[in-house]
């Protein structure tokens, strides 16, 4: 019984230190292994590198794009507001600047933080396909299904948010589908 | 015969003593039992409709009474009373095929469409015919030659969602051309994402409790909620009327801007009524903006922190771009509203917490992209966006936006599936990535089949001009060559502008198939007509309250299917069998599910979510009990939803809650639109003179006709009911004409008048009233087109449809929206011979 549970736990995590992982839903982010202060959110479908496990948390590293004009938010790209790790206004994460030669004040950065274990997968494609199916299953009930490239990456989050209350979509899937829509949007090809 | 079919067949045999299921020898299709067992013969049944949850009384199996199950206000809704007429009147009884089409589908003489008699056929023959001709069209002309956009308001119900059922069939069987947008918000739904980053028109709005608490002034600009809140896209929750009552009793200042004294103006009898010329609202707003600018009464901080582009817009206002200063005097000359009123309104809006509620009539006009963009600009200067009770709303007049959202379960619903793939022998392979045709990935295939969609109101243009390229929201679209039309749940011969042009365009495709409950003008223009069930002849389930998610309504079957009417679901299931066979059928029906299985599945989506959430206290019962109870489930609102203020989260934190625009802020100037270089939509909101309006030189006709949403219909739904007896004048649609105008024309109240211009003519009944201003006439839309010579371009409409007179051009290249409120017409007393009305009668042969 215990052996089975352990096996399940190992299989379920299946994410080991040094590997790239993608979360399947929005996850709380902390600056310390044992802090309860939530300083930001890690959004699904964004690559992180697992550094080590610390208790029931994982220490991870994430790279992305940041612009001092918009605080400490780490974006997926400079082209649109796709959140990778959205730090709160009051958070003060340490950001390592990898490249500050980009235009308009943008920098490529990385940071190290903590989040909870679980809800990670090692491949991106399966969760993107799930997101696509959730989108087409739930968003053609009241109106014709819009092509994903109908809106821009910036338009999708509030557009989608304005609709989801009218569908049976699970709250846990909201950010997964949002990121899917943003990354396949009109201006992201 | 699949096992699923056999099993259900067995169940039907044991359940229904009378009906013996029959398998057609010709098509192999299983003919579902027409007779439903256990219908209540005497008693009350609850169902949900666009106009609310109803309690319907049956006597000896016939509907004898229909009323709301409950009311949240004393405001009446006559739409709720007509269930009997919606079942028994004007029904299509049998499958019909137009004579020449039946004789030779390859040379069907489409010029005779609408005028030629119909021939009754068996259901199996109709199914085989449609399947064969659809396949042939796809093979010979390509997938995009099949047009199945099928716009319309259909019936509520998450299983028997006719348009989605059509799209599901068309997708699985290989793909089709659809349409973009709609006729309700054609212009605004395209401009608003550029301005505020999301669609705006179909979003939840600031809650009514907040408005009743915090607003000082409520402006209804081109909105008529007393009429429009009678209906919802889902089951109407009836709650918004309660809030209108509270608003009336609150003593708050209500200001209504509308060329007519609508039902709303009459209801708010203490309101200020301001009546501008139609289509001049953008100019009025500019006059206000000029006044606020010149008196320095505007919120510079809000503009600085929450908007971009104001400094690029002001030169236009101040006359630096075109030499014309957009002063209140300038606006008064254009709109007919006094300069002092324009100045006074602007100042009062600035000095008081003002909620600017705008209806969609403003944007259903030439250059319809401008009014709501200008409204947001005005609201930005007032600086109250995101404050309780302040800012603007494009939704409070529709489907209960502003009624606080409930926390509960949301039922699932039929979806449109995905594009199906077939092998070289026509065998259905499935819809996944792996099953795409050789050489194509699933994604590229999908893009290919959907690339031909076009703006919904360009239907006649597309039919007449295949291959034509148009600009739409910054990209170029090419019209497909349409050779096959399938329409369900809609009535384009009621809703589309310039009916005569549509009649002409409609004759272009080889095949037109229509599923219809009634002999609507659209059904009369088809080649093949399937009689379909009304919602009252089948079971279903729906949500109550588009924005409130107020609850879940059972939709229990009231009466037996009338004549040979079949559910759209059955028709498309049988088409699957005839088109390909069991593979396609099983994909379509998810292994042969019947309506009750779907209903239970959709109910359980909500039930499981509610049971899994310890915060929800609603006592939802398992499905069987819910269905037996036949009562709606009602959910509760939350403190948060009662206190919801639109744009508050943006105002509080524009970095973490940016708008969906490139800048994350409100865009008074749009670089995206600038790049499009359109001459009919600039990078900032502007006044454009409409193609026809009262202020033009050399008017092609005398009066400006507005055609608002009707008080006593849902668009064209219910025109055929006895409710019409209350409003028809001389057996025509009533037209409002000002007494001074009527006197000059020798027209008296009750006279039959001919309404005409270069595009067409209609007969209407004169209502001489000062409820409409001079120079303007009002003829409500949703009238069943009744040509004196069926199918003939130029025939007069005996019922009084305003779309005989409206213009079929796009609002602009940005949105290509419909412009029904832009039209000039002439009126004269009709002294010819009156022919009998045939709008609601069956055509020749039927």
JSON list of N, CA, C and O in Angstrom, two decimals, chain B residues 138-159:
[
{"chain": "B", "resi": 138, "resn": "UNK", "atom": "N", "xyz": [-19.92, 20.24, -52.39]},
{"chain": "B", "resi": 138, "resn": "UNK", "atom": "CA", "xyz": [-18.57, 20.28, -51.81]},
{"chain": "B", "resi": 138, "resn": "UNK", "atom": "C", "xyz": [-17.55, 19.73, -52.79]},
{"chain": "B", "resi": 138, "resn": "UNK", "atom": "O", "xyz": [-16.46, 20.27, -52.95]},
{"chain": "B", "resi": 139, "resn": "UNK", "atom": "N", "xyz": [-17.91, 18.63, -53.46]},
{"chain": "B", "resi": 139, "resn": "UNK", "atom": "CA", "xyz": [-16.96, 18.01, -54.38]},
{"chain": "B", "resi": 139, "resn": "UNK", "atom": "C", "xyz": [-16.71, 18.89, -55.59]},
{"chain": "B", "resi": 139, "resn": "UNK", "atom": "O", "xyz": [-15.58, 19.02, -56.04]},
{"chain": "B", "resi": 140, "resn": "UNK", "atom": "N", "xyz": [-17.78, 19.50, -56.09]},
{"chain": "B", "resi": 140, "resn": "UNK", "atom": "CA", "xyz": [-17.62, 20.25, -57.34]},
{"chain": "B", "resi": 140, "resn": "UNK", "atom": "C", "xyz": [-17.16, 21.68, -57.12]},
{"chain": "B", "resi": 140, "resn": "UNK", "atom": "O", "xyz": [-16.45, 22.24, -57.94]},
{"chain": "B", "resi": 141, "resn": "UNK", "atom": "N", "xyz": [-17.57, 22.28, -56.01]},
{"chain": "B", "resi": 141, "resn": "UNK", "atom": "CA", "xyz": [-17.31, 23.70, -55.82]},
{"chain": "B", "resi": 141, "resn": "UNK", "atom": "C", "xyz": [-16.42, 24.01, -54.61]},
{"chain": "B", "resi": 141, "resn": "UNK", "atom": "O", "xyz": [-16.07, 25.16, -54.38]},
{"chain": "B", "resi": 142, "resn": "UNK", "atom": "N", "xyz": [-16.11, 23.01, -53.82]},
{"chain": "B", "resi": 142, "resn": "UNK", "atom": "CA", "xyz": [-15.27, 23.26, -52.66]},
{"chain": "B", "resi": 142, "resn": "UNK", "atom": "C", "xyz": [-16.06, 23.52, -51.40]},
{"chain": "B", "resi": 142, "resn": "UNK", "atom": "O", "xyz": [-17.24, 23.87, -51.44]},
{"chain": "B", "resi": 143, "resn": "UNK", "atom": "N", "xyz": [-15.36, 23.37, -50.27]},
{"chain": "B", "resi": 143, "resn": "UNK", "atom": "CA", "xyz": [-16.02, 23.49, -48.98]},
{"chain": "B", "resi": 143, "resn": "UNK", "atom": "C", "xyz": [-16.57, 24.89, -48.78]},
{"chain": "B", "resi": 143, "resn": "UNK", "atom": "O", "xyz": [-17.66, 25.08, -48.23]},
{"chain": "B", "resi": 144, "resn": "UNK", "atom": "N", "xyz": [-15.83, 25.90, -49.22]},
{"chain": "B", "resi": 144, "resn": "UNK", "atom": "CA", "xyz": [-16.28, 27.26, -48.91]},
{"chain": "B", "resi": 144, "resn": "UNK", "atom": "C", "xyz": [-17.47, 27.70, -49.74]},
{"chain": "B", "resi": 144, "resn": "UNK", "atom": "O", "xyz": [-17.99, 28.79, -49.54]},
{"chain": "B", "resi": 145, "resn": "UNK", "atom": "N", "xyz": [-17.93, 26.86, -50.65]},
{"chain": "B", "resi": 145, "resn": "UNK", "atom": "CA", "xyz": [-19.15, 27.22, -51.39]},
{"chain": "B", "resi": 145, "resn": "UNK", "atom": "C", "xyz": [-20.41, 26.92, -50.58]},
{"chain": "B", "resi": 145, "resn": "UNK", "atom": "O", "xyz": [-21.52, 27.25, -51.01]},
{"chain": "B", "resi": 146, "resn": "UNK", "atom": "N", "xyz": [-20.23, 26.30, -49.41]},
{"chain": "B", "resi": 146, "resn": "UNK", "atom": "CA", "xyz": [-21.36, 25.99, -48.55]},
{"chain": "B", "resi": 146, "resn": "UNK", "atom": "C", "xyz": [-21.46, 27.06, -47.47]},
{"chain": "B", "resi": 146, "resn": "UNK", "atom": "O", "xyz": [-20.56, 27.19, -46.64]},
{"chain": "B", "resi": 147, "resn": "UNK", "atom": "N", "xyz": [-22.51, 27.85, -47.48]},
{"chain": "B", "resi": 147, "resn": "UNK", "atom": "CA", "xyz": [-22.67, 28.91, -46.49]},
{"chain": "B", "resi": 147, "resn": "UNK", "atom": "C", "xyz": [-23.67, 28.47, -45.43]},
{"chain": "B", "resi": 147, "resn": "UNK", "atom": "O", "xyz": [-24.84, 28.21, -45.74]},
{"chain": "B", "resi": 148, "resn": "UNK", "atom": "N", "xyz": [-23.19, 28.40, -44.18]},
{"chain": "B", "resi": 148, "resn": "UNK", "atom": "CA", "xyz": [-24.08, 27.96, -43.10]},
{"chain": "B", "resi": 148, "resn": "UNK", "atom": "C", "xyz": [-23.93, 28.86, -41.88]},
{"chain": "B", "resi": 148, "resn": "UNK", "atom": "O", "xyz": [-24.05, 28.40, -40.75]},
{"chain": "B", "resi": 149, "resn": "UNK", "atom": "N", "xyz": [-23.63, 30.13, -42.11]},
{"chain": "B", "resi": 149, "resn": "UNK", "atom": "CA", "xyz": [-23.53, 31.08, -40.99]},
{"chain": "B", "resi": 149, "resn": "UNK", "atom": "C", "xyz": [-24.81, 31.09, -40.17]},
{"chain": "B", "resi": 149, "resn": "UNK", "atom": "O", "xyz": [-24.80, 31.04, -38.95]},
{"chain": "B", "resi": 150, "resn": "UNK", "atom": "N", "xyz": [-25.94, 31.14, -40.88]},
{"chain": "B", "resi": 150, "resn": "UNK", "atom": "CA", "xyz": [-27.26, 30.93, -40.29]},
{"chain": "B", "resi": 150, "resn": "UNK", "atom": "C", "xyz": [-27.53, 31.83, -39.09]},
{"chain": "B", "resi": 150, "resn": "UNK", "atom": "O", "xyz": [-27.85, 31.35, -38.00]},
{"chain": "B", "resi": 151, "resn": "UNK", "atom": "N", "xyz": [-27.40, 33.12, -39.31]},
{"chain": "B", "resi": 151, "resn": "UNK", "atom": "CA", "xyz": [-27.60, 34.05, -38.21]},
{"chain": "B", "resi": 151, "resn": "UNK", "atom": "C", "xyz": [-29.08, 34.11, -37.80]},
{"chain": "B", "resi": 151, "resn": "UNK", "atom": "O", "xyz": [-29.97, 34.06, -38.63]},
{"chain": "B", "resi": 152, "resn": "UNK", "atom": "N", "xyz": [-29.32, 34.26, -36.49]},
{"chain": "B", "resi": 152, "resn": "UNK", "atom": "CA", "xyz": [-30.69, 34.42, -36.03]},
{"chain": "B", "resi": 152, "resn": "UNK", "atom": "C", "xyz": [-30.82, 34.19, -34.55]},
{"chain": "B", "resi": 152, "resn": "UNK", "atom": "O", "xyz": [-29.86, 33.80, -33.88]},
{"chain": "B", "resi": 153, "resn": "UNK", "atom": "N", "xyz": [-32.00, 34.41, -34.03]},
{"chain": "B", "resi": 153, "resn": "UNK", "atom": "CA", "xyz": [-32.22, 34.31, -32.58]},
{"chain": "B", "resi": 153, "resn": "UNK", "atom": "C", "xyz": [-32.80, 33.00, -32.11]},
{"chain": "B", "resi": 153, "resn": "UNK", "atom": "O", "xyz": [-32.98, 32.78, -30.92]},
{"chain": "B", "resi": 154, "resn": "UNK", "atom": "N", "xyz": [-33.16, 32.10, -33.00]},
{"chain": "B", "resi": 154, "resn": "UNK", "atom": "CA", "xyz": [-33.62, 30.74, -32.69]},
{"chain": "B", "resi": 154, "resn": "UNK", "atom": "C", "xyz": [-34.41, 30.64, -31.39]},
{"chain": "B", "resi": 154, "resn": "UNK", "atom": "O", "xyz": [-35.15, 31.56, -31.05]},
{"chain": "B", "resi": 155, "resn": "UNK", "atom": "N", "xyz": [-34.32, 29.49, -30.72]},
{"chain": "B", "resi": 155, "resn": "UNK", "atom": "CA", "xyz": [-35.00, 29.31, -29.43]},
{"chain": "B", "resi": 155, "resn": "UNK", "atom": "C", "xyz": [-33.94, 29.11, -28.37]},
{"chain": "B", "resi": 155, "resn": "UNK", "atom": "O", "xyz": [-32.82, 28.73, -28.68]},
{"chain": "B", "resi": 156, "resn": "UNK", "atom": "N", "xyz": [-34.30, 29.33, -27.11]},
{"chain": "B", "resi": 156, "resn": "UNK", "atom": "CA", "xyz": [-33.36, 28.98, -26.06]},
{"chain": "B", "resi": 156, "resn": "UNK", "atom": "C", "xyz": [-33.33, 27.46, -25.92]},
{"chain": "B", "resi": 156, "resn": "UNK", "atom": "O", "xyz": [-34.19, 26.76, -26.44]},
{"chain": "B", "resi": 157, "resn": "UNK", "atom": "N", "xyz": [-32.31, 26.98, -25.23]},
{"chain": "B", "resi": 157, "resn": "UNK", "atom": "CA", "xyz": [-32.20, 25.53, -25.05]},
{"chain": "B", "resi": 157, "resn": "UNK", "atom": "C", "xyz": [-30.80, 25.09, -25.43]},
{"chain": "B", "resi": 157, "resn": "UNK", "atom": "O", "xyz": [-30.33, 25.39, -26.52]},
{"chain": "B", "resi": 158, "resn": "UNK", "atom": "N", "xyz": [-30.12, 24.40, -24.50]},
{"chain": "B", "resi": 158, "resn": "UNK", "atom": "CA", "xyz": [-28.73, 24.05, -24.73]},
{"chain": "B", "resi": 158, "resn": "UNK", "atom": "C", "xyz": [-28.52, 22.78, -25.52]},
{"chain": "B", "resi": 158, "resn": "UNK", "atom": "O", "xyz": [-27.42, 22.53, -26.01]},
{"chain": "B", "resi": 159, "resn": "UNK", "atom": "N", "xyz": [-29.56, 21.97, -25.68]},
{"chain": "B", "resi": 159, "resn": "UNK", "atom": "CA", "xyz": [-29.46, 20.77, -26.51]},
{"chain": "B", "resi": 159, "resn": "UNK", "atom": "C", "xyz": [-29.91, 21.11, -27.93]},
{"chain": "B", "resi": 159, "resn": "UNK", "atom": "O", "xyz": [-29.20, 20.91, -28.90]}
]
